[in-house]
């Protein structure tokens, strides 16, 4: 009696748990995956800086199997020798990215060579190990102007860093890409290398721009060893205004039909239905006469 | 004089009223059979509503099948009926009397049955009112709806106008008919006493309506032809589609008229009224139209074959490979057999003329099929699909059941109307005799003098 | 007396233990069954699932963020008749690069909840003439500037917007199928019967998403306006591994395939872009770049399921391929 009861209950328990496939039968087997933890920095056009950490578990065998780590707290530090200043922290989203935006006026601790050392750290949990990534970046100032030089429309880019005395020091040998903003993506119009702190590109003259003729030009330094990502943008009314194409009205495919269709239809229908009304009117006359006759007899 | 007419009217009513009440066992069985066919059609309809159009044979390439073919066919019967009855009446054709009512009833009935078929083809019947709330007048379908509604009302009014004098005669002379019938005749006759003014008014408005009906018939069937010819599809985008459709409509219309004349004459034993001369007249009309129809069909296909544009060549390949026998039946046998029968005087018997009419009607239905389906099976971009029902159209039993139910409904309504009013207009006989007397009277007077 | 008492105590304890065990078993079973049911319901109502790794080391599957950003960005059928302002959308398809990978077909089917045989983007195998080599021809709806389908719709259920996109309003369509017969490119499809996916209630219908479809109405490629409003490429353009499909705005003269962004007018001029069946006068908004300097041999595209390859059996190269395979095996 006892044993059968216990056997029964354990059977039911196991049965129920087996059905709960959603809860327990999930992979905890992380040995197939290697954790990838990256840090990058993007300096934006308003001189604020984004620090972005990327935390993903990548399948060692299947390159396409990448699982983002979600909802983990990543802390961002500015370090100098042994000094660690916490700049901010944020949680990873569904793509495994965590980022903070550091405003322009934030003062960083810089080392002797003028580098800002940044660290992103994941404290680690029972299941996941601690992760840390360090990055060293110089604060590059990227100025851009859209001006006419000798009546040729040009993009003028100036790039410099501030040395320890606060003086501008132009940069050399940095690749830069100039592009124009479109609805879905940016279209490259030229690239080159910044020499002596300056890069000038002649602007193509036949780009339409948006509906008001405004063009937004981007100059982007991407993935540089010393400067990270730097983006600068400016807008000028240099687009050839693509005159609004004439709106089709009163065509076969628009909501309102061509006027002549309305007219023909009205004429035909009025003609036919007028005849019907005339006929019915006469029928009433016949009836009236018939009734008269009936009353007379 | 008046007394003559009154007694003549009484005679006629006595002669025709047995037909109104006749219900021999044969007719009861026949009506029962028709009702069974209609019920099977209703079952098929309910199935279609519940399960969706999946159970028909229509699929993504041939999206229009038997339903629209029946729609075109019945509407062309109607328009040709309107056209013929309008012409008969407007031009005061002799011997028109015996057949005019048959023609007019065919006109109205097929215009009621035809649009029902197009409703079967519509995917969302619950949204039918959108056609009236949100119409777009650039669309040929909107034109078609306006045309059919206008034409239906017009033909109905016209039919009623021809019924009024007969209702009056029946009202005056049916003392031994059941009371509901007497009441019915009284209301429907709207006080028509056959006075001179009433008669003249009635003739005037009937004459204007008959002219209007002719115009309406042509315009409305043109609009239906334009549903096909205003698209870009090979085989449809033809400039002569509208005249072709009108001629084809007349072809089947006259055919159905001849068949009905034959059946009614046989069943009601009206040999005295529907005489051989009517058949020969109708047969000659059928001959002329079949020549025209053959000419139009030939022009259509010949110019396509001769100039062999690639799309036309593909279409002709479909026609001659997949639909070879249908093509032969529709466009060769369907045209040549009636021509041969009707051309030679000694072949023109009542039976053979009716046979020619049957061939004409069947051939024309197949012709409509060959217009609608092969074009949809050879689109500009080749159908690259593996599912056979998406490549080739074959109608399912649902569609056939509904087609036969439509035909049965047509016949049933015809029979029911024949029980309401005699199929030969009695007022027409009276008018004819009145005309005869008017012509003979001066002669007699002259003779006397 | 003494003998009875312990018996009572032990039986009480036994009863208590029994009760405890029973209730815990029911609780666990009940909870797991309930959890199962709940998650099943979730599965029914949601769409896409993505895998995530939680901080405590568990791999879970959760709903992807609703890609249409419902409910904030829901566009009602009435609103969908006005287009995205100041845009004129255009697509360019590079036939020289297409190898019949069918990623475009499948991502579109996934995004619009289509069945296996329902394809808004169709891949045809076209041979222009006997001497030419057949080429793979991805064919979405062309969103023509003079659309024959819009002209013939009796209720205005299909309409052309100011941004060039031709949409279908499933709430207005009466299913007369006139538009299907009048499209010369066979771009439209009909929902012939009822399917369970029509009863989806997780988001309301918008003509811009074409989801959920309705029985007895017409559907077709819609250029994904819901993604365009977020500044993203349509699903087909994003999914193509070879960058075959370019998409953009003609007004700003820029098209992109996700990796390359180029001037639309230059692309058409340099590569001799053309429109299919131009002589029909429909003025399509999908341009094709001719299949010159093909990146892949035709046979690469035969690497598909048997029933899909069967579709192209009328093309001689496909027949040769099949015969070869037959002799091999």
Coordinates of C-alpha atoms in Angstrom, one line a residue, chain A residues 250-263 265 268-269 271-273 275-280 282-291 293-294, chain B residues 136-138 143 146 149-155 157 160-161 164 171 186-187 189-193 195-198 201-202 204-205 208-209 212-213 216 219:
Chain A
X250 CA -8.0 62.6 -62.2
X251 CA -6.3 59.7 -63.9
X252 CA -7.5 56.2 -64.3
X253 CA -5.6 55.0 -61.3
X254 CA -6.2 57.9 -58.9
X255 CA -9.0 58.2 -56.4
X256 CA -10.8 60.8 -58.5
X257 CA -11.7 59.8 -62.0
X258 CA -11.1 61.9 -65.1
X259 CA -13.7 64.6 -65.3
X260 CA -15.1 63.5 -68.7
X261 CA -16.0 60.1 -67.1
X262 CA -18.2 61.8 -64.6
X263 CA -19.9 63.9 -67.3
X265 CA -21.9 58.8 -66.9
X268 CA -26.2 58.6 -69.8
X269 CA -27.9 57.9 -66.5
X271 CA -31.2 60.2 -70.0
X272 CA -32.2 56.6 -69.2
X273 CA -33.7 57.3 -65.8
X275 CA -37.2 57.9 -69.6
X276 CA -38.1 55.5 -66.9
X277 CA -39.7 58.2 -64.9
X278 CA -41.7 59.4 -67.9
X279 CA -42.9 55.8 -68.4
X280 CA -44.0 55.4 -64.8
X282 CA -47.7 57.7 -67.8
X283 CA -48.6 54.4 -66.0
X284 CA -50.0 56.5 -63.2
X285 CA -52.0 58.5 -65.8
X286 CA -53.5 55.3 -67.1
X287 CA -54.4 54.2 -63.6
X288 CA -56.0 57.5 -62.8
X289 CA -58.2 57.2 -65.9
X290 CA -59.1 53.7 -65.1
X291 CA -60.2 54.7 -61.6
X293 CA -64.0 55.2 -65.4
X294 CA -64.7 52.8 -62.6
Chain B
X136 CA -14.8 53.8 -58.3
X137 CA -16.1 54.8 -61.7
X138 CA -12.9 54.2 -63.5
X143 CA -19.9 50.4 -65.2
X146 CA -24.7 50.3 -63.3
X149 CA -29.1 47.3 -62.8
X150 CA -30.4 49.9 -65.2
X151 CA -31.1 47.3 -67.8
X152 CA -32.8 45.0 -65.4
X153 CA -35.2 47.7 -64.3
X154 CA -35.7 48.8 -67.9
X155 CA -36.5 45.3 -69.1
X157 CA -40.7 47.8 -66.8
X160 CA -44.8 44.8 -67.3
X161 CA -46.0 47.2 -69.9
X164 CA -50.9 45.1 -68.6
X171 CA -59.3 40.5 -64.7
X186 CA -57.0 43.5 -60.6
X187 CA -54.0 45.1 -58.9
X189 CA -53.9 45.7 -64.4
X190 CA -53.8 49.1 -62.7
X191 CA -57.2 50.1 -64.0
X192 CA -56.5 49.6 -67.7
X193 CA -59.9 49.6 -69.4
X195 CA -60.0 53.0 -73.7
X196 CA -58.7 54.9 -76.6
X197 CA -56.5 57.3 -74.6
X198 CA -55.2 54.5 -72.3
X201 CA -50.6 56.2 -74.0
X202 CA -49.6 52.6 -73.4
X204 CA -46.6 55.4 -76.9
X205 CA -44.6 54.5 -73.8
X208 CA -40.2 54.6 -76.4
X209 CA -39.2 51.9 -74.0
X212 CA -34.5 52.6 -75.1
X213 CA -34.1 48.8 -74.6
X216 CA -29.4 49.8 -73.4
X219 CA -24.4 49.7 -74.4

